[in-house]
Amino acid sequence: MNVTQDLSIVELVANASFVVKLVLTLLAAVSMMSWYYIFRKWFAIRDARAKTDKFERDFWSGGNLDTLYQSAVNDRHHTGALEHIFEAGYREFTKLRGQRTLDPATVIAGVRRAMRATYQREIDDLEAHLSFLASVGSVSPYVGLFGTVWGIMHSFRGLASMVSATLAAVAPGIAEALVATAIGLFAAIPAVVAYNRYAHDADRLAVRFESFMEEFSNILQRQLK
Amino acid sequence: MNERPAQTREAPGRRISIALAIAVHVGLAIFLIYGVHWQSERPEAVAVDLVQSVPATPTAEPPSPTPPPTPAPQPPKPVVEPKPEPRPAPPPKPDIAVKEKPKPPKEEPKPFNPLEAMKNEAAKPTQPSVSAAVDKELAQRRSDASAAHDTAAAAWSDRIASKIKHNIIRPANAAGNPEAIYEITLLPDGSLVGAPRLKQSTGNAALDSAIERAIRKSDPLPKPEDPSVFQRILRLKFRPLEE
């Protein structure tokens, strides 16, 4: 005579009301997207860091700037962000140096502008989709909470029509409603962690790029003298 | 000269990211479905068995091998009420539910041994002489009619269980998770008749008496909202040390 209910997760989801199912579907899709970007950004940032390390090693090992530039141009699709900045700056430098009428300060200013433009593009590329992760992290708990509140409302409405209010009558409804919060948190927590981590990584890379730009400008300025 | 390398570059690890994201979710789904025990197998702390459980009767009570006392068992088709009302000979029936006419007390010779009578009565609808087809139809009808009855009975037993559970004071020396079974007799207004009968001891006399005190303290027990689910004999299972 005990009221035993099968409380497997499949049962809970299958018995949920339409709105709760909708919320669960939405959250599953969002979670899927966010994990996709988490992995993609992870690969992208790891790749960017490895390429930056490699280029910095090559650059500071004292190679000829012309050969570095040639290798950067020839191998364009496999070069990293820092190499793109170097390439843009050096290209601008070679063009401006040919014009004898310009004074060194103007040349360097042009080189810096060219590098700055490439830098902005590269940083934008590194930080792409991070805002999506941030949105998922902040919004999906609320979406899950909405599903839960709706499910609990639903189950209490059902309770009102029952003759005797027992815990066993409400418990499955509440459990199925709480699944929505659980899925929302599952989507949100990794997204928040990944966002913080990747934003930090992107910032560190940006600092490295900027210091490289300054140092490279100095080197070019010395060459002009 | 103005080409933008960032556009022509291919984002690294696109396919593998999709694969990994799917893998994460499949892993989560497997974990949720198989990894989490959503309901423990633990029995309830206090379970109330309705001894004369009507919907469960055809399967729970095996048909008695003794031939039925009534010579001509009429086909049980007109039975809408789960309880077989049209009995030709009124055997000693302990049930004094509202639909029964109050009869002189000679109807109930032994108020303390109604279990046997009830078993007899419960076995009657499943007489072996009834053909299988009729039996099946009967079971079908009975399950339809008894769905609401079933939930009402469950609600009632829940209320009894929770009331008694609140009154149990656990003795200090109790340990383990023993089970006790008490049987009580009720009047339709919920008050106890006689003393609770210990059917199975926990092995701890202090615990047994604590349960008995809890039952007495809970007198009168809650009445069912639907009077038809009332049963005179209740079997209470206790696992008072369950947390």
Short mmCIF file of C-alpha atoms in Angstrom, two decimals:
data_model
loop_
_atom_site.label_atom_id
_atom_site.label_comp_id
_atom_site.label_asym_id
_atom_site.label_seq_id
_atom_site.Cartn_x
_atom_site.Cartn_y
_atom_site.Cartn_z
CA MET A 1 0.00 0.00 0.00
CA ASN A 2 2.99 2.29 0.05
CA VAL A 3 2.93 4.98 -2.55
CA THR A 4 6.14 4.24 -4.32
CA GLN A 5 6.93 6.12 -7.44
CA ASP A 6 9.63 5.40 -9.92
CA LEU A 7 11.86 8.42 -9.61
CA SER A 8 14.37 7.77 -12.33
CA ILE A 9 15.50 10.83 -14.20
CA VAL A 10 13.88 9.59 -17.39
CA GLU A 11 10.54 9.30 -15.66
CA LEU A 12 10.92 12.72 -14.12
CA VAL A 13 11.62 14.36 -17.43
CA ALA A 14 8.93 12.43 -19.25
CA ASN A 15 6.29 13.40 -16.70
CA ALA A 16 7.24 17.05 -16.60
CA SER A 17 4.86 19.68 -17.86
CA PHE A 18 5.27 21.27 -21.27
CA VAL A 19 6.91 24.46 -20.06
CA VAL A 20 9.39 22.51 -17.97
CA LYS A 21 10.21 20.32 -20.96
CA LEU A 22 10.70 23.42 -23.07
CA VAL A 23 13.04 24.90 -20.48
CA LEU A 24 14.96 21.64 -20.28
CA THR A 25 15.35 21.48 -24.05
CA LEU A 26 16.51 25.08 -24.18
CA LEU A 27 19.01 24.52 -21.41
CA ALA A 28 20.31 21.36 -23.02
CA ALA A 29 20.87 23.23 -26.28
CA VAL A 30 22.56 26.14 -24.50
CA SER A 31 24.73 23.77 -22.51
CA MET A 32 25.72 22.00 -25.71
CA MET A 33 26.71 25.30 -27.34
CA SER A 34 28.58 26.47 -24.32
CA TRP A 35 30.58 23.26 -24.05
CA TYR A 36 31.33 23.49 -27.75
CA TYR A 37 32.76 26.99 -27.27
CA ILE A 38 34.55 25.96 -24.13
CA PHE A 39 36.44 23.32 -26.03
CA ARG A 40 36.98 25.51 -29.07
CA LYS A 41 38.32 28.40 -27.08
CA TRP A 42 40.47 26.03 -25.11
CA PHE A 43 42.10 24.75 -28.29
CA ALA A 44 42.32 28.26 -29.75
CA ILE A 45 43.95 29.80 -26.69
CA ARG A 46 46.33 26.92 -26.22
CA ASP A 47 47.28 27.22 -29.86
CA ALA A 48 47.74 30.99 -29.63
CA ARG A 49 49.93 30.66 -26.56
CA ALA A 50 52.11 27.99 -28.15
CA LYS A 51 52.56 30.06 -31.31
CA THR A 52 53.33 33.20 -29.33
CA ASP A 53 55.98 31.33 -27.35
CA LYS A 54 57.50 29.99 -30.52
CA PHE A 55 57.59 33.35 -32.26
CA GLU A 56 59.04 35.13 -29.25
CA ARG A 57 61.79 32.54 -29.13
CA ASP A 58 62.50 32.99 -32.82
CA PHE A 59 62.41 36.75 -32.57
CA TRP A 60 64.66 37.14 -29.56
CA SER A 61 67.15 34.55 -30.73
CA GLY A 62 68.56 37.32 -32.89
CA GLY A 63 67.52 36.28 -36.39
CA ASN A 64 67.44 38.63 -39.29
CA LEU A 65 64.19 40.65 -39.40
CA ASP A 66 63.92 40.19 -43.16
CA THR A 67 64.08 36.40 -42.97
CA LEU A 68 61.58 36.40 -40.12
CA TYR A 69 59.27 38.56 -42.20
CA GLN A 70 59.64 36.28 -45.21
CA SER A 71 58.84 33.18 -43.22
CA ALA A 72 55.84 34.94 -41.68
CA VAL A 73 54.49 35.91 -45.08
CA ASN A 74 55.09 32.50 -46.66
CA ASP A 75 53.55 30.58 -43.81
CA ARG A 76 50.66 32.90 -43.19
CA HIS A 77 47.96 30.40 -42.33
CA HIS A 78 49.97 28.68 -39.67
CA THR A 79 51.30 31.71 -37.92
CA GLY A 80 50.09 33.02 -34.64
CA ALA A 81 48.70 36.37 -33.59
CA LEU A 82 52.05 37.80 -32.56
CA GLU A 83 53.54 36.91 -35.92
CA HIS A 84 50.69 38.72 -37.65
CA ILE A 85 51.42 41.83 -35.63
CA PHE A 86 55.09 41.59 -36.48
CA GLU A 87 54.27 41.06 -40.13
CA ALA A 88 51.95 44.10 -40.32
CA GLY A 89 54.43 46.32 -38.53
CA TYR A 90 57.43 45.27 -40.59
CA ARG A 91 55.51 45.58 -43.86
CA GLU A 92 54.54 49.13 -42.95
CA PHE A 93 58.12 49.82 -41.90
CA THR A 94 59.64 48.67 -45.20
CA LYS A 95 57.14 50.74 -47.16
CA LEU A 96 57.66 53.93 -45.15
CA ARG A 97 61.42 53.59 -44.99
CA GLY A 98 61.59 53.84 -48.77
CA GLN A 99 60.23 57.37 -48.61
CA ARG A 100 63.19 59.54 -47.64
CA THR A 101 61.03 62.57 -47.00
CA LEU A 102 59.51 61.17 -43.81
CA ASP A 103 61.19 61.74 -40.50
CA PRO A 104 61.71 58.74 -38.18
CA ALA A 105 58.95 59.73 -35.76
CA THR A 106 56.36 59.62 -38.53
CA VAL A 107 57.59 56.24 -39.72
CA ILE A 108 57.40 54.79 -36.24
CA ALA A 109 53.95 56.27 -35.71
CA GLY A 110 52.75 54.63 -38.92
CA VAL A 111 54.28 51.31 -37.91
CA ARG A 112 52.61 51.49 -34.54
CA ARG A 113 49.23 52.24 -36.08
CA ALA A 114 49.55 49.27 -38.42
CA MET A 115 50.53 46.99 -35.54
CA ARG A 116 47.76 48.38 -33.36
CA ALA A 117 45.16 47.59 -36.03
CA THR A 118 46.32 44.00 -36.35
CA TYR A 119 46.53 43.70 -32.58
CA GLN A 120 42.90 44.76 -32.22
CA ARG A 121 41.80 42.18 -34.76
CA GLU A 122 43.76 39.43 -33.09
CA ILE A 123 42.46 40.26 -29.65
CA ASP A 124 38.95 40.38 -31.01
CA ASP A 125 39.51 36.94 -32.47
CA LEU A 126 40.84 35.62 -29.17
CA GLU A 127 37.93 37.01 -27.20
CA ALA A 128 35.25 35.95 -29.66
CA HIS A 129 32.42 33.94 -28.09
CA LEU A 130 33.61 34.65 -24.60
CA SER A 131 30.59 36.89 -24.14
CA PHE A 132 28.41 33.93 -25.06
CA LEU A 133 29.96 31.95 -22.22
CA ALA A 134 29.37 34.89 -19.89
CA SER A 135 25.73 35.10 -20.89
CA VAL A 136 25.23 31.39 -20.40
CA GLY A 137 26.85 31.59 -17.03
CA SER A 138 24.64 34.38 -15.82
CA VAL A 139 21.35 33.58 -17.50
CA SER A 140 20.94 29.82 -17.48
CA PRO A 141 20.48 29.51 -13.69
CA TYR A 142 17.57 31.89 -14.02
CA VAL A 143 16.11 29.93 -16.88
CA GLY A 144 16.42 26.77 -14.83
CA LEU A 145 14.86 28.52 -11.88
CA PHE A 146 11.98 29.61 -14.04
CA GLY A 147 11.41 26.00 -15.05
CA THR A 148 11.52 24.95 -11.42
CA VAL A 149 9.11 27.62 -10.27
CA TRP A 150 6.75 26.74 -13.04
CA GLY A 151 6.93 23.05 -12.23
CA ILE A 152 6.31 23.67 -8.54
CA MET A 153 3.36 25.91 -9.34
CA HIS A 154 2.03 23.14 -11.50
CA SER A 155 2.45 20.51 -8.85
CA PHE A 156 0.80 22.69 -6.20
CA ARG A 157 -2.13 23.31 -8.49
CA GLY A 158 -2.47 19.57 -8.79
CA LEU A 159 -2.25 19.31 -5.02
CA ALA A 160 -5.16 21.70 -4.55
CA SER A 161 -7.47 19.34 -6.37
CA MET A 162 -6.55 16.37 -4.21
CA VAL A 163 -8.61 15.36 -1.26
CA SER A 164 -5.75 14.78 1.10
CA ALA A 165 -2.45 16.54 0.74
CA THR A 166 0.34 14.09 1.28
CA LEU A 167 3.99 14.61 0.70
CA ALA A 168 4.01 11.69 -1.68
CA ALA A 169 1.58 13.53 -3.91
CA VAL A 170 3.75 16.64 -4.31
CA ALA A 171 7.21 15.16 -4.10
CA PRO A 172 7.49 13.82 -7.67
CA GLY A 173 6.32 17.11 -9.12
CA ILE A 174 8.85 19.05 -7.12
CA ALA A 175 11.60 16.61 -7.97
CA GLU A 176 10.88 16.92 -11.66
CA ALA A 177 10.80 20.69 -11.35
CA LEU A 178 14.17 20.70 -9.63
CA VAL A 179 15.68 18.86 -12.56
CA ALA A 180 15.38 22.15 -14.45
CA THR A 181 17.51 23.97 -11.89
CA ALA A 182 20.03 21.16 -11.93
CA ILE A 183 20.43 21.34 -15.69
CA GLY A 184 20.62 25.13 -15.54
CA LEU A 185 23.44 24.94 -13.03
CA PHE A 186 25.15 22.27 -15.05
CA ALA A 187 25.15 24.65 -18.00
CA ALA A 188 26.15 27.68 -15.95
CA ILE A 189 29.00 26.48 -13.77
CA PRO A 190 31.39 25.34 -16.50
CA ALA A 191 30.53 28.42 -18.55
CA VAL A 192 31.44 30.76 -15.69
CA VAL A 193 34.65 28.90 -14.91
CA ALA A 194 35.64 28.82 -18.56
CA TYR A 195 34.79 32.48 -19.03
CA ASN A 196 36.96 33.60 -16.15
CA ARG A 197 39.80 31.38 -17.21
CA TYR A 198 39.73 32.35 -20.85
CA ALA A 199 39.27 36.05 -20.17
CA HIS A 200 42.34 35.89 -17.96
CA ASP A 201 44.32 33.98 -20.60
CA ALA A 202 43.30 36.42 -23.31
CA ASP A 203 44.34 39.34 -21.11
CA ARG A 204 47.75 37.85 -20.50
CA LEU A 205 48.23 37.27 -24.20
CA ALA A 206 47.16 40.86 -24.87
CA VAL A 207 49.76 42.12 -22.41
CA ARG A 208 52.42 40.09 -24.14
CA PHE A 209 51.38 41.44 -27.53
CA GLU A 210 51.48 45.01 -26.30
CA SER A 211 54.90 44.70 -24.76
CA PHE A 212 56.14 43.08 -27.94
CA MET A 213 54.78 46.01 -29.94
CA GLU A 214 56.64 48.49 -27.77
CA GLU A 215 59.88 46.58 -27.97
CA PHE A 216 59.59 46.06 -31.68
CA SER A 217 58.96 49.79 -32.19
CA ASN A 218 62.15 50.52 -30.31
CA ILE A 219 64.11 48.11 -32.48
CA LEU A 220 62.75 49.67 -35.66
CA GLN A 221 63.50 53.15 -34.36
CA ARG A 222 67.11 52.17 -33.76
CA GLN A 223 67.33 50.86 -37.30
CA LEU A 224 66.17 54.20 -38.68
CA LYS A 225 69.00 56.12 -37.16
CA MET B 1 48.14 44.13 -49.18
CA ASN B 2 45.09 44.76 -47.11
CA GLU B 3 44.09 41.16 -46.78
CA ARG B 4 43.16 40.13 -43.30
CA PRO B 5 44.79 36.95 -42.17
CA ALA B 6 42.31 36.55 -39.37
CA GLN B 7 39.51 35.89 -41.80
CA THR B 8 41.19 33.24 -43.85
CA ARG B 9 42.41 31.37 -40.84
CA GLU B 10 40.50 28.29 -39.92
CA ALA B 11 39.40 28.01 -36.35
CA PRO B 12 41.35 25.18 -34.79
CA GLY B 13 39.69 22.10 -33.43
CA ARG B 14 36.17 22.67 -34.63
CA ARG B 15 35.16 19.06 -35.18
CA ILE B 16 36.89 17.81 -32.11
CA SER B 17 35.14 20.47 -30.05
CA ILE B 18 31.75 19.28 -31.26
CA ALA B 19 32.72 15.70 -30.51
CA LEU B 20 33.96 16.58 -27.04
CA ALA B 21 30.86 18.63 -26.23
CA ILE B 22 28.65 15.71 -27.23
CA ALA B 23 30.82 13.37 -25.20
CA VAL B 24 30.45 15.55 -22.11
CA HIS B 25 26.69 15.53 -22.41
CA VAL B 26 26.45 11.85 -23.08
CA GLY B 27 28.61 11.32 -20.03
CA LEU B 28 26.34 13.49 -17.95
CA ALA B 29 23.24 11.69 -19.20
CA ILE B 30 24.76 8.31 -18.37
CA PHE B 31 25.75 9.57 -14.96
CA LEU B 32 22.28 10.91 -14.25
CA ILE B 33 20.50 7.81 -15.45
CA TYR B 34 22.72 5.12 -14.01
CA GLY B 35 25.00 6.80 -11.53
CA VAL B 36 22.49 8.40 -9.22
CA HIS B 37 20.22 6.28 -7.09
CA TRP B 38 17.15 8.38 -7.29
CA GLN B 39 15.28 6.37 -4.78
CA SER B 40 16.76 4.28 -2.09
CA GLU B 41 15.34 0.86 -1.49
CA ARG B 42 14.85 1.59 2.18
CA PRO B 43 11.39 0.81 3.48
CA GLU B 44 9.44 3.51 5.18
CA ALA B 45 9.83 4.07 8.86
CA VAL B 46 6.19 3.31 9.43
CA ALA B 47 4.25 1.46 6.82
CA VAL B 48 0.59 0.72 7.16
CA ASP B 49 -0.71 -2.38 5.47
CA LEU B 50 -4.40 -2.50 4.97
CA VAL B 51 -4.98 -6.13 5.64
CA GLN B 52 -8.20 -6.33 3.71
CA SER B 53 -6.66 -4.60 0.79
CA VAL B 54 -9.32 -4.75 -1.88
CA PRO B 55 -7.51 -4.00 -5.14
CA ALA B 56 -4.60 -6.17 -4.26
CA THR B 57 -6.71 -9.09 -3.18
CA PRO B 58 -6.81 -11.19 -6.37
CA THR B 59 -3.06 -11.46 -6.54
CA ALA B 60 -2.04 -10.97 -2.97
CA GLU B 61 -4.34 -13.55 -1.48
CA PRO B 62 -4.05 -16.94 -3.06
CA PRO B 63 -7.41 -18.60 -3.54
CA SER B 64 -8.11 -20.88 -0.68
CA PRO B 65 -7.99 -24.51 -1.65
CA THR B 66 -11.11 -25.25 0.36
CA PRO B 67 -14.27 -25.33 -1.74
CA PRO B 68 -16.55 -22.37 -1.26
CA PRO B 69 -19.25 -22.84 1.30
CA THR B 70 -21.96 -21.42 -0.93
CA PRO B 71 -23.29 -24.08 -3.29
CA ALA B 72 -24.11 -21.93 -6.33
CA PRO B 73 -21.74 -19.03 -6.78
CA GLN B 74 -23.45 -16.50 -8.94
CA PRO B 75 -21.34 -14.88 -11.65
CA PRO B 76 -19.69 -11.85 -10.17
CA LYS B 77 -20.55 -9.57 -13.09
CA PRO B 78 -22.83 -7.21 -11.22
CA VAL B 79 -20.05 -6.45 -8.85
CA VAL B 80 -19.25 -2.80 -9.31
CA GLU B 81 -18.23 -2.21 -5.79
CA PRO B 82 -15.01 -4.09 -5.22
CA LYS B 83 -16.42 -5.68 -2.16
CA PRO B 84 -18.77 -8.53 -3.05
CA GLU B 85 -22.05 -7.29 -1.68
CA PRO B 86 -24.55 -9.82 -3.05
CA ARG B 87 -23.70 -12.69 -0.85
CA PRO B 88 -26.44 -15.18 -0.33
CA ALA B 89 -25.52 -16.26 3.13
CA PRO B 90 -24.15 -13.60 5.43
CA PRO B 91 -21.14 -15.12 7.10
CA PRO B 92 -19.76 -13.51 10.21
CA LYS B 93 -18.59 -10.21 8.84
CA PRO B 94 -16.50 -7.90 10.92
CA ASP B 95 -16.97 -4.93 8.69
CA ILE B 96 -19.34 -2.36 10.08
CA ALA B 97 -18.89 0.21 7.38
CA VAL B 98 -21.67 2.70 6.78
CA LYS B 99 -23.23 0.89 3.86
CA GLU B 100 -23.92 -2.12 5.99
CA LYS B 101 -27.08 -2.10 7.96
CA PRO B 102 -26.29 -2.01 11.63
CA LYS B 103 -27.17 -5.40 12.88
CA PRO B 104 -27.49 -6.88 16.31
CA PRO B 105 -24.18 -7.84 17.81
CA LYS B 106 -24.79 -11.47 17.13
CA GLU B 107 -23.40 -10.78 13.69
CA GLU B 108 -19.99 -10.47 15.16
CA PRO B 109 -19.32 -13.22 17.57
CA LYS B 110 -15.61 -12.74 18.01
CA PRO B 111 -14.38 -9.20 17.67
CA PHE B 112 -10.83 -10.22 18.29
CA ASN B 113 -10.43 -12.80 15.58
CA PRO B 114 -11.89 -11.18 12.50
CA LEU B 115 -8.88 -11.89 10.39
CA GLU B 116 -9.95 -15.37 9.52
CA ALA B 117 -13.37 -14.20 8.49
CA MET B 118 -11.88 -11.53 6.35
CA LYS B 119 -9.56 -13.93 4.64
CA ASN B 120 -12.49 -16.14 3.83
CA GLU B 121 -14.36 -13.24 2.45
CA ALA B 122 -11.43 -12.00 0.44
CA ALA B 123 -10.94 -15.40 -1.07
CA LYS B 124 -14.50 -15.63 -2.22
CA PRO B 125 -14.40 -13.52 -5.36
CA THR B 126 -11.58 -15.61 -6.70
CA GLN B 127 -13.40 -18.85 -6.49
CA PRO B 128 -11.85 -21.43 -8.76
CA SER B 129 -15.25 -22.33 -10.20
CA VAL B 130 -15.52 -19.04 -12.02
CA SER B 131 -14.28 -19.35 -15.56
CA ALA B 132 -11.10 -17.63 -16.54
CA ALA B 133 -12.75 -15.20 -18.90
CA VAL B 134 -15.18 -13.94 -16.34
CA ASP B 135 -12.39 -13.72 -13.86
CA LYS B 136 -10.40 -11.57 -16.21
CA GLU B 137 -13.28 -9.25 -16.89
CA LEU B 138 -13.91 -8.95 -13.24
CA ALA B 139 -10.32 -8.04 -12.61
CA GLN B 140 -10.50 -5.41 -15.30
CA ARG B 141 -13.60 -3.83 -13.86
CA ARG B 142 -12.23 -4.01 -10.43
CA SER B 143 -9.05 -2.23 -11.40
CA ASP B 144 -11.07 0.53 -13.05
CA ALA B 145 -13.33 1.01 -10.12
CA SER B 146 -10.61 0.79 -7.58
CA ALA B 147 -8.19 3.35 -8.96
CA ALA B 148 -9.69 6.16 -6.92
CA HIS B 149 -10.28 3.79 -4.05
CA ASP B 150 -6.62 2.88 -4.13
CA THR B 151 -5.36 6.45 -3.86
CA ALA B 152 -7.81 7.20 -1.07
CA ALA B 153 -6.61 4.17 0.85
CA ALA B 154 -3.00 5.17 0.27
CA ALA B 155 -3.68 8.66 1.55
CA TRP B 156 -5.33 7.27 4.62
CA SER B 157 -2.51 4.92 5.44
CA ASP B 158 -0.04 7.77 4.94
CA ARG B 159 -1.86 9.87 7.46
CA ILE B 160 -1.96 7.06 9.97
CA ALA B 161 1.72 6.39 9.48
CA SER B 162 2.72 10.01 9.93
CA LYS B 163 0.59 10.45 13.02
CA ILE B 164 2.08 7.42 14.73
CA LYS B 165 5.58 8.30 13.64
CA HIS B 166 5.38 11.64 15.36
CA ASN B 167 4.51 9.98 18.63
CA ILE B 168 7.33 7.49 18.72
CA ILE B 169 9.90 8.30 21.36
CA ARG B 170 13.01 6.36 20.65
CA PRO B 171 14.55 4.61 23.60
CA ALA B 172 18.16 5.41 24.18
CA ASN B 173 19.49 1.90 24.00
CA ALA B 174 17.99 1.08 20.64
CA ALA B 175 20.38 0.23 17.87
CA GLY B 176 20.31 -1.28 14.42
CA ASN B 177 17.28 -1.20 12.23
CA PRO B 178 14.85 -3.77 13.56
CA GLU B 179 11.35 -4.14 12.25
CA ALA B 180 8.23 -4.59 14.32
CA ILE B 181 4.76 -5.45 13.14
CA TYR B 182 1.71 -4.51 15.14
CA GLU B 183 -1.85 -5.25 14.32
CA ILE B 184 -4.60 -2.95 15.52
CA THR B 185 -8.36 -3.00 15.35
CA LEU B 186 -10.19 0.20 14.63
CA LEU B 187 -13.69 1.52 14.92
CA PRO B 188 -14.97 3.56 12.00
CA ASP B 189 -14.41 6.75 13.97
CA GLY B 190 -10.71 5.91 14.18
CA SER B 191 -10.55 4.95 17.82
CA LEU B 192 -8.65 1.87 18.87
CA VAL B 193 -10.36 -1.28 20.01
CA GLY B 194 -8.40 -3.30 22.48
CA ALA B 195 -4.65 -3.35 22.69
CA PRO B 196 -2.28 -3.32 19.74
CA ARG B 197 -1.18 -6.88 19.09
CA LEU B 198 2.49 -7.44 18.57
CA LYS B 199 2.97 -9.74 15.58
CA GLN B 200 6.67 -9.41 15.20
CA SER B 201 8.98 -8.03 17.81
CA THR B 202 12.00 -5.88 17.20
CA GLY B 203 13.88 -7.97 19.72
CA ASN B 204 14.10 -4.99 22.00
CA ALA B 205 11.38 -4.85 24.62
CA ALA B 206 11.86 -1.14 25.30
CA LEU B 207 11.48 -0.39 21.63
CA ASP B 208 8.38 -2.55 21.35
CA SER B 209 6.73 -0.80 24.23
CA ALA B 210 7.75 2.59 22.85
CA ILE B 211 5.92 1.72 19.66
CA GLU B 212 2.92 0.50 21.55
CA ARG B 213 2.80 3.71 23.56
CA ALA B 214 3.03 5.68 20.34
CA ILE B 215 0.08 3.79 18.92
CA ARG B 216 -1.99 4.35 22.05
CA LYS B 217 -1.04 7.99 22.12
CA SER B 218 -2.18 8.37 18.53
CA ASP B 219 -5.67 7.21 19.47
CA PRO B 220 -7.93 8.17 17.75
CA LEU B 221 -6.24 7.57 14.47
CA PRO B 222 -7.30 9.69 11.52
CA LYS B 223 -10.42 8.65 9.70
CA PRO B 224 -10.35 8.04 5.99
CA GLU B 225 -12.05 10.73 3.94
CA ASP B 226 -13.75 8.12 1.84
CA PRO B 227 -15.56 5.84 4.29
CA SER B 228 -15.50 2.94 1.87
CA VAL B 229 -11.76 2.51 2.28
CA PHE B 230 -12.08 2.01 6.00
CA GLN B 231 -10.72 -1.26 7.24
CA ARG B 232 -11.09 -2.62 10.61
CA ILE B 233 -7.81 -4.43 10.92
CA LEU B 234 -4.65 -2.60 10.15
CA ARG B 235 -1.20 -4.03 10.08
CA LEU B 236 1.49 -1.50 10.95
CA LYS B 237 5.11 -2.07 10.11
CA PHE B 238 7.64 -0.08 12.05
CA ARG B 239 11.25 0.63 11.52
CA PRO B 240 11.45 3.30 14.16
CA LEU B 241 15.19 3.70 14.03
CA GLU B 242 15.16 4.61 10.38
CA GLU B 243 16.50 8.03 9.77
#
